């Protein structure tokens, strides 16, 4: 750790990991909302828009988790 570092590299790595995983946890909320669309009319444009948004949220959550794993050298 040099004299100009505010925190150690391991502390920074831990902070970025925890923050990223907390933001990726939003994907679980998208799963719950996606399940609530089960009985609704899939032809309705509003339902289609919600479905696309939830799928996009899930994809972003998966990419975030993979990025954190790569950042920490797991994958």
PDB file of N, CA and C in Angstrom:
ATOM      1  N   UNK A   1       0.857  -1.174   0.000  1.00  0.00           N
ATOM      2  CA  UNK A   1       0.000   0.000   0.000  1.00  0.00           C
ATOM      3  C   UNK A   1       0.898   1.230   0.000  1.00  0.00           C
ATOM      4  N   UNK A   2       0.706   2.082  -0.978  1.00  0.00           N
ATOM      5  CA  UNK A   2       1.524   3.289  -1.056  1.00  0.00           C
ATOM      6  C   UNK A   2       0.912   4.377  -0.175  1.00  0.00           C
ATOM      7  N   UNK A   3       1.616   5.469  -0.050  1.00  0.00           N
ATOM      8  CA  UNK A   3       1.158   6.553   0.833  1.00  0.00           C
ATOM      9  C   UNK A   3      -0.060   7.281   0.293  1.00  0.00           C
ATOM     10  N   UNK A   4      -0.371   7.121  -1.004  1.00  0.00           N
ATOM     11  CA  UNK A   4      -1.492   7.836  -1.604  1.00  0.00           C
ATOM     12  C   UNK A   4      -2.771   6.997  -1.676  1.00  0.00           C
ATOM     13  N   UNK A   5      -2.717   5.736  -1.286  1.00  0.00           N
ATOM     14  CA  UNK A   5      -3.901   4.876  -1.314  1.00  0.00           C
ATOM     15  C   UNK A   5      -4.804   5.182  -0.124  1.00  0.00           C
ATOM     16  N   UNK A   6      -6.103   5.289  -0.403  1.00  0.00           N
ATOM     17  CA  UNK A   6      -7.051   5.504   0.691  1.00  0.00           C
ATOM     18  C   UNK A   6      -7.339   4.214   1.445  1.00  0.00           C
ATOM     19  N   UNK A   7      -7.437   3.110   0.705  1.00  0.00           N
ATOM     20  CA  UNK A   7      -7.670   1.799   1.313  1.00  0.00           C
ATOM     21  C   UNK A   7      -6.747   0.795   0.640  1.00  0.00           C
ATOM     22  N   UNK A   8      -6.595  -0.342   1.274  1.00  0.00           N
ATOM     23  CA  UNK A   8      -5.745  -1.379   0.693  1.00  0.00           C
ATOM     24  C   UNK A   8      -6.450  -2.008  -0.514  1.00  0.00           C
ATOM     25  N   UNK A   9      -5.697  -2.608  -1.411  1.00  0.00           N
ATOM     26  CA  UNK A   9      -6.312  -3.259  -2.580  1.00  0.00           C
ATOM     27  C   UNK A   9      -7.305  -4.361  -2.208  1.00  0.00           C
ATOM     28  N   UNK A  10      -7.042  -5.093  -1.157  1.00  0.00           N
ATOM     29  CA  UNK A  10      -7.973  -6.154  -0.753  1.00  0.00           C
ATOM     30  C   UNK A  10      -9.281  -5.566  -0.209  1.00  0.00           C
ATOM     31  N   UNK A  11      -9.199  -4.443   0.483  1.00  0.00           N
ATOM     32  CA  UNK A  11     -10.413  -3.776   0.966  1.00  0.00           C
ATOM     33  C   UNK A  11     -11.226  -3.251  -0.212  1.00  0.00           C
ATOM     34  N   UNK A  12     -10.549  -2.671  -1.179  1.00  0.00           N
ATOM     35  CA  UNK A  12     -11.235  -2.173  -2.372  1.00  0.00           C
ATOM     36  C   UNK A  12     -11.907  -3.319  -3.127  1.00  0.00           C
ATOM     37  N   UNK A  13     -11.202  -4.428  -3.289  1.00  0.00           N
ATOM     38  CA  UNK A  13     -11.756  -5.595  -3.979  1.00  0.00           C
ATOM     39  C   UNK A  13     -12.996  -6.110  -3.247  1.00  0.00           C
ATOM     40  N   UNK A  14     -12.926  -6.175  -1.948  1.00  0.00           N
ATOM     41  CA  UNK A  14     -14.083  -6.626  -1.164  1.00  0.00           C
ATOM     42  C   UNK A  14     -15.261  -5.676  -1.282  1.00  0.00           C
ATOM     43  N   UNK A  15     -15.006  -4.385  -1.249  1.00  0.00           N
ATOM     44  CA  UNK A  15     -16.070  -3.387  -1.376  1.00  0.00           C
ATOM     45  C   UNK A  15     -16.755  -3.473  -2.734  1.00  0.00           C
ATOM     46  N   UNK A  16     -15.958  -3.559  -3.800  1.00  0.00           N
ATOM     47  CA  UNK A  16     -16.520  -3.657  -5.148  1.00  0.00           C
ATOM     48  C   UNK A  16     -17.316  -4.947  -5.295  1.00  0.00           C
ATOM     49  N   UNK A  17     -16.828  -6.032  -4.728  1.00  0.00           N
ATOM     50  CA  UNK A  17     -17.527  -7.313  -4.813  1.00  0.00           C
ATOM     51  C   UNK A  17     -18.869  -7.246  -4.103  1.00  0.00           C
ATOM     52  N   UNK A  18     -18.884  -6.750  -2.889  1.00  0.00           N
ATOM     53  CA  UNK A  18     -20.133  -6.686  -2.118  1.00  0.00           C
ATOM     54  C   UNK A  18     -21.126  -5.738  -2.778  1.00  0.00           C
ATOM     55  N   UNK A  19     -20.668  -4.592  -3.225  1.00  0.00           N
ATOM     56  CA  UNK A  19     -21.553  -3.632  -3.879  1.00  0.00           C
ATOM     57  C   UNK A  19     -22.152  -4.213  -5.157  1.00  0.00           C
ATOM     58  N   UNK A  20     -21.332  -4.874  -5.960  1.00  0.00           N
ATOM     59  CA  UNK A  20     -21.824  -5.466  -7.208  1.00  0.00           C
ATOM     60  C   UNK A  20     -22.819  -6.575  -6.946  1.00  0.00           C
ATOM     61  N   UNK A  21     -22.563  -7.406  -5.964  1.00  0.00           N
ATOM     62  CA  UNK A  21     -23.483  -8.505  -5.666  1.00  0.00           C
ATOM     63  C   UNK A  21     -24.793  -7.996  -5.075  1.00  0.00           C
ATOM     64  N   UNK A  22     -24.738  -6.918  -4.318  1.00  0.00           N
ATOM     65  CA  UNK A  22     -25.987  -6.325  -3.820  1.00  0.00           C
ATOM     66  C   UNK A  22     -26.829  -5.775  -4.967  1.00  0.00           C
ATOM     67  N   UNK A  23     -26.187  -5.159  -5.933  1.00  0.00           N
ATOM     68  CA  UNK A  23     -26.923  -4.653  -7.088  1.00  0.00           C
ATOM     69  C   UNK A  23     -27.444  -5.801  -7.957  1.00  0.00           C
ATOM     70  N   UNK A  24     -26.693  -6.890  -8.046  1.00  0.00           N
ATOM     71  CA  UNK A  24     -27.132  -8.048  -8.825  1.00  0.00           C
ATOM     72  C   UNK A  24     -28.281  -8.781  -8.131  1.00  0.00           C
ATOM     73  N   UNK A  25     -28.439  -8.583  -6.842  1.00  0.00           N
ATOM     74  CA  UNK A  25     -29.531  -9.227  -6.111  1.00  0.00           C
ATOM     75  C   UNK A  25     -30.890  -8.719  -6.576  1.00  0.00           C
ATOM     76  N   UNK A  26     -30.891  -7.592  -7.274  1.00  0.00           N
ATOM     77  CA  UNK A  26     -32.135  -7.066  -7.824  1.00  0.00           C
ATOM     78  C   UNK A  26     -32.750  -8.075  -8.795  1.00  0.00           C
ATOM     79  N   UNK A  27     -31.938  -8.946  -9.386  1.00  0.00           N
ATOM     80  CA  UNK A  27     -32.432  -9.963 -10.312  1.00  0.00           C
ATOM     81  C   UNK A  27     -33.410 -10.901  -9.616  1.00  0.00           C
ATOM     82  N   UNK A  28     -33.223 -11.165  -8.335  1.00  0.00           N
ATOM     83  CA  UNK A  28     -34.169 -12.012  -7.611  1.00  0.00           C
ATOM     84  C   UNK A  28     -35.534 -11.350  -7.522  1.00  0.00           C
ATOM     85  N   UNK A  29     -35.549 -10.046  -7.386  1.00  0.00           N
ATOM     86  CA  UNK A  29     -36.814  -9.300  -7.371  1.00  0.00           C
ATOM     87  C   UNK A  29     -37.487  -9.380  -8.742  1.00  0.00           C
ATOM     88  N   UNK A  30     -36.683  -9.354  -9.806  1.00  0.00           N
ATOM     89  CA  UNK A  30     -37.235  -9.505 -11.148  1.00  0.00           C
ATOM     90  C   UNK A  30     -37.837 -10.892 -11.350  1.00  0.00           C
ATOM     91  N   UNK A  31     -37.254 -11.902 -10.742  1.00  0.00           N
ATOM     92  CA  UNK A  31     -37.820 -13.258 -10.835  1.00  0.00           C
ATOM     93  C   UNK A  31     -39.202 -13.290 -10.202  1.00  0.00           C
ATOM     94  N   UNK A  32     -39.345 -12.658  -9.049  1.00  0.00           N
ATOM     95  CA  UNK A  32     -40.646 -12.621  -8.364  1.00  0.00           C
ATOM     96  C   UNK A  32     -41.667 -11.895  -9.231  1.00  0.00           C
ATOM     97  N   UNK A  33     -41.281 -10.763  -9.792  1.00  0.00           N
ATOM     98  CA  UNK A  33     -42.212 -10.004 -10.629  1.00  0.00           C
ATOM     99  C   UNK A  33     -42.546 -10.773 -11.913  1.00  0.00           C
ATOM    100  N   UNK A  34     -41.586 -11.505 -12.461  1.00  0.00           N
ATOM    101  CA  UNK A  34     -41.800 -12.290 -13.661  1.00  0.00           C
ATOM    102  C   UNK A  34     -42.811 -13.405 -13.391  1.00  0.00           C
ATOM    103  N   UNK A  35     -42.710 -14.020 -12.222  1.00  0.00           N
ATOM    104  CA  UNK A  35     -43.641 -15.099 -11.864  1.00  0.00           C
ATOM    105  C   UNK A  35     -45.068 -14.580 -11.719  1.00  0.00           C
ATOM    106  N   UNK A  36     -45.231 -13.331 -11.332  1.00  0.00           N
ATOM    107  CA  UNK A  36     -46.566 -12.745 -11.179  1.00  0.00           C
ATOM    108  C   UNK A  36     -47.249 -12.501 -12.522  1.00  0.00           C
ATOM    109  N   UNK A  37     -46.486 -12.516 -13.595  1.00  0.00           N
ATOM    110  CA  UNK A  37     -47.062 -12.333 -14.932  1.00  0.00           C
ATOM    111  C   UNK A  37     -47.651 -13.618 -15.503  1.00  0.00           C
ATOM    112  N   UNK A  38     -47.569 -14.700 -14.760  1.00  0.00           N
ATOM    113  CA  UNK A  38     -47.924 -16.019 -15.280  1.00  0.00           C
ATOM    114  C   UNK A  38     -49.339 -16.086 -15.848  1.00  0.00           C
ATOM    115  N   UNK A  39     -50.337 -15.546 -15.195  1.00  0.00           N
ATOM    116  CA  UNK A  39     -51.709 -15.667 -15.652  1.00  0.00           C
ATOM    117  C   UNK A  39     -52.187 -14.550 -16.561  1.00  0.00           C
ATOM    118  N   UNK A  40     -51.333 -13.595 -16.861  1.00  0.00           N
ATOM    119  CA  UNK A  40     -51.767 -12.436 -17.635  1.00  0.00           C
ATOM    120  C   UNK A  40     -51.641 -12.697 -19.140  1.00  0.00           C
ATOM    121  N   UNK A  41     -52.367 -11.898 -19.914  1.00  0.00           N
ATOM    122  CA  UNK A  41     -52.397 -12.025 -21.367  1.00  0.00           C
ATOM    123  C   UNK A  41     -51.066 -11.584 -21.965  1.00  0.00           C
ATOM    124  N   UNK A  42     -50.357 -12.517 -22.603  1.00  0.00           N
ATOM    125  CA  UNK A  42     -49.041 -12.218 -23.187  1.00  0.00           C
ATOM    126  C   UNK A  42     -49.146 -11.378 -24.461  1.00  0.00           C
ATOM    127  N   UNK A  43     -50.347 -11.216 -25.001  1.00  0.00           N
ATOM    128  CA  UNK A  43     -50.535 -10.405 -26.200  1.00  0.00           C
ATOM    129  C   UNK A  43     -50.658  -8.912 -25.870  1.00  0.00           C
ATOM    130  N   UNK A  44     -50.892  -8.601 -24.609  1.00  0.00           N
ATOM    131  CA  UNK A  44     -51.017  -7.207 -24.174  1.00  0.00           C
ATOM    132  C   UNK A  44     -49.642  -6.530 -24.255  1.00  0.00           C
ATOM    133  N   UNK A  45     -49.533  -5.400 -24.941  1.00  0.00           N
ATOM    134  CA  UNK A  45     -48.222  -4.726 -25.066  1.00  0.00           C
ATOM    135  C   UNK A  45     -47.614  -4.335 -23.716  1.00  0.00           C
ATOM    136  N   UNK A  46     -48.435  -4.000 -22.753  1.00  0.00           N
ATOM    137  CA  UNK A  46     -47.914  -3.636 -21.431  1.00  0.00           C
ATOM    138  C   UNK A  46     -47.264  -4.842 -20.750  1.00  0.00           C
ATOM    139  N   UNK A  47     -47.888  -5.995 -20.873  1.00  0.00           N
ATOM    140  CA  UNK A  47     -47.332  -7.221 -20.298  1.00  0.00           C
ATOM    141  C   UNK A  47     -46.048  -7.606 -21.036  1.00  0.00           C
ATOM    142  N   UNK A  48     -46.037  -7.460 -22.355  1.00  0.00           N
ATOM    143  CA  UNK A  48     -44.825  -7.760 -23.120  1.00  0.00           C
ATOM    144  C   UNK A  48     -43.673  -6.848 -22.710  1.00  0.00           C
ATOM    145  N   UNK A  49     -43.970  -5.579 -22.471  1.00  0.00           N
ATOM    146  CA  UNK A  49     -42.940  -4.632 -22.045  1.00  0.00           C
ATOM    147  C   UNK A  49     -42.382  -5.013 -20.678  1.00  0.00           C
ATOM    148  N   UNK A  50     -43.270  -5.384 -19.766  1.00  0.00           N
ATOM    149  CA  UNK A  50     -42.804  -5.813 -18.436  1.00  0.00           C
ATOM    150  C   UNK A  50     -41.932  -7.058 -18.550  1.00  0.00           C
ATOM    151  N   UNK A  51     -42.365  -8.007 -19.368  1.00  0.00           N
ATOM    152  CA  UNK A  51     -41.619  -9.253 -19.530  1.00  0.00           C
ATOM    153  C   UNK A  51     -40.220  -8.979 -20.082  1.00  0.00           C
ATOM    154  N   UNK A  52     -40.124  -8.135 -21.086  1.00  0.00           N
ATOM    155  CA  UNK A  52     -38.809  -7.788 -21.641  1.00  0.00           C
ATOM    156  C   UNK A  52     -37.924  -7.099 -20.596  1.00  0.00           C
ATOM    157  N   UNK A  53     -38.514  -6.246 -19.786  1.00  0.00           N
ATOM    158  CA  UNK A  53     -37.744  -5.572 -18.744  1.00  0.00           C
ATOM    159  C   UNK A  53     -37.220  -6.533 -17.694  1.00  0.00           C
ATOM    160  N   UNK A  54     -38.055  -7.502 -17.307  1.00  0.00           N
ATOM    161  CA  UNK A  54     -37.616  -8.480 -16.309  1.00  0.00           C
ATOM    162  C   UNK A  54     -36.516  -9.377 -16.867  1.00  0.00           C
ATOM    163  N   UNK A  55     -36.657  -9.773 -18.127  1.00  0.00           N
ATOM    164  CA  UNK A  55     -35.624 -10.611 -18.751  1.00  0.00           C
ATOM    165  C   UNK A  55     -34.319  -9.825 -18.855  1.00  0.00           C
ATOM    166  N   UNK A  56     -34.410  -8.555 -19.200  1.00  0.00           N
ATOM    167  CA  UNK A  56     -33.211  -7.725 -19.271  1.00  0.00           C
ATOM    168  C   UNK A  56     -32.563  -7.587 -17.892  1.00  0.00           C
ATOM    169  N   UNK A  57     -33.371  -7.412 -16.854  1.00  0.00           N
ATOM    170  CA  UNK A  57     -32.840  -7.335 -15.494  1.00  0.00           C
ATOM    171  C   UNK A  57     -32.147  -8.617 -15.077  1.00  0.00           C
ATOM    172  N   UNK A  58     -32.732  -9.759 -15.438  1.00  0.00           N
ATOM    173  CA  UNK A  58     -32.101 -11.043 -15.123  1.00  0.00           C
ATOM    174  C   UNK A  58     -30.778 -11.208 -15.865  1.00  0.00           C
ATOM    175  N   UNK A  59     -30.767 -10.805 -17.129  1.00  0.00           N
ATOM    176  CA  UNK A  59     -29.523 -10.911 -17.903  1.00  0.00           C
ATOM    177  C   UNK A  59     -28.436 -10.024 -17.308  1.00  0.00           C
ATOM    178  N   UNK A  60     -28.808  -8.816 -16.921  1.00  0.00           N
ATOM    179  CA  UNK A  60     -27.820  -7.912 -16.323  1.00  0.00           C
ATOM    180  C   UNK A  60     -27.306  -8.463 -14.994  1.00  0.00           C
ATOM    181  N   UNK A  61     -28.184  -9.073 -14.211  1.00  0.00           N
ATOM    182  CA  UNK A  61     -27.751  -9.682 -12.958  1.00  0.00           C
ATOM    183  C   UNK A  61     -26.769 -10.819 -13.183  1.00  0.00           C
ATOM    184  N   UNK A  62     -27.041 -11.650 -14.197  1.00  0.00           N
ATOM    185  CA  UNK A  62     -26.131 -12.761 -14.508  1.00  0.00           C
ATOM    186  C   UNK A  62     -24.772 -12.257 -14.985  1.00  0.00           C
ATOM    187  N   UNK A  63     -24.791 -11.236 -15.824  1.00  0.00           N
ATOM    188  CA  UNK A  63     -23.527 -10.665 -16.314  1.00  0.00           C
ATOM    189  C   UNK A  63     -22.741 -10.057 -15.152  1.00  0.00           C
ATOM    190  N   UNK A  64     -23.435  -9.419 -14.224  1.00  0.00           N
ATOM    191  CA  UNK A  64     -22.759  -8.825 -13.068  1.00  0.00           C
ATOM    192  C   UNK A  64     -22.108  -9.899 -12.205  1.00  0.00           C
ATOM    193  N   UNK A  65     -22.813 -10.983 -11.960  1.00  0.00           N
ATOM    194  CA  UNK A  65     -22.255 -12.068 -11.146  1.00  0.00           C
ATOM    195  C   UNK A  65     -21.041 -12.679 -11.843  1.00  0.00           C
ATOM    196  N   UNK A  66     -21.157 -12.913 -13.147  1.00  0.00           N
ATOM    197  CA  UNK A  66     -20.000 -13.447 -13.882  1.00  0.00           C
ATOM    198  C   UNK A  66     -18.821 -12.477 -13.852  1.00  0.00           C
ATOM    199  N   UNK A  67     -19.090 -11.187 -13.958  1.00  0.00           N
ATOM    200  CA  UNK A  67     -18.019 -10.196 -13.886  1.00  0.00           C
ATOM    201  C   UNK A  67     -17.330 -10.186 -12.531  1.00  0.00           C
ATOM    202  N   UNK A  68     -18.119 -10.308 -11.471  1.00  0.00           N
ATOM    203  CA  UNK A  68     -17.532 -10.348 -10.122  1.00  0.00           C
ATOM    204  C   UNK A  68     -16.690 -11.608  -9.948  1.00  0.00           C
ATOM    205  N   UNK A  69     -17.167 -12.730 -10.467  1.00  0.00           N
ATOM    206  CA  UNK A  69     -16.388 -13.969 -10.366  1.00  0.00           C
ATOM    207  C   UNK A  69     -15.075 -13.853 -11.135  1.00  0.00           C
ATOM    208  N   UNK A  70     -15.127 -13.256 -12.316  1.00  0.00           N
ATOM    209  CA  UNK A  70     -13.894 -13.063 -13.093  1.00  0.00           C
ATOM    210  C   UNK A  70     -12.960 -12.074 -12.398  1.00  0.00           C
ATOM    211  N   UNK A  71     -13.513 -11.025 -11.816  1.00  0.00           N
ATOM    212  CA  UNK A  71     -12.715 -10.019 -11.124  1.00  0.00           C
ATOM    213  C   UNK A  71     -11.969 -10.622  -9.940  1.00  0.00           C
ATOM    214  N   UNK A  72     -12.606 -11.576  -9.294  1.00  0.00           N
ATOM    215  CA  UNK A  72     -11.983 -12.214  -8.133  1.00  0.00           C
ATOM    216  C   UNK A  72     -11.180 -13.461  -8.491  1.00  0.00           C
ATOM    217  N   UNK A  73     -11.069 -13.768  -9.794  1.00  0.00           N
ATOM    218  CA  UNK A  73     -10.228 -14.878 -10.218  1.00  0.00           C
ATOM    219  C   UNK A  73     -10.836 -16.246 -10.023  1.00  0.00           C
ATOM    220  N   UNK A  74     -12.143 -16.334  -9.863  1.00  0.00           N
ATOM    221  CA  UNK A  74     -12.791 -17.631  -9.676  1.00  0.00           C
ATOM    222  C   UNK A  74     -13.017 -18.312 -11.013  1.00  0.00           C
ATOM    223  N   UNK A  75     -13.399 -17.527 -12.011  1.00  0.00           N
ATOM    224  CA  UNK A  75     -13.674 -18.090 -13.349  1.00  0.00           C
ATOM    225  C   UNK A  75     -12.586 -17.679 -14.295  1.00  0.00           C
TER     226      UNK A  75
END
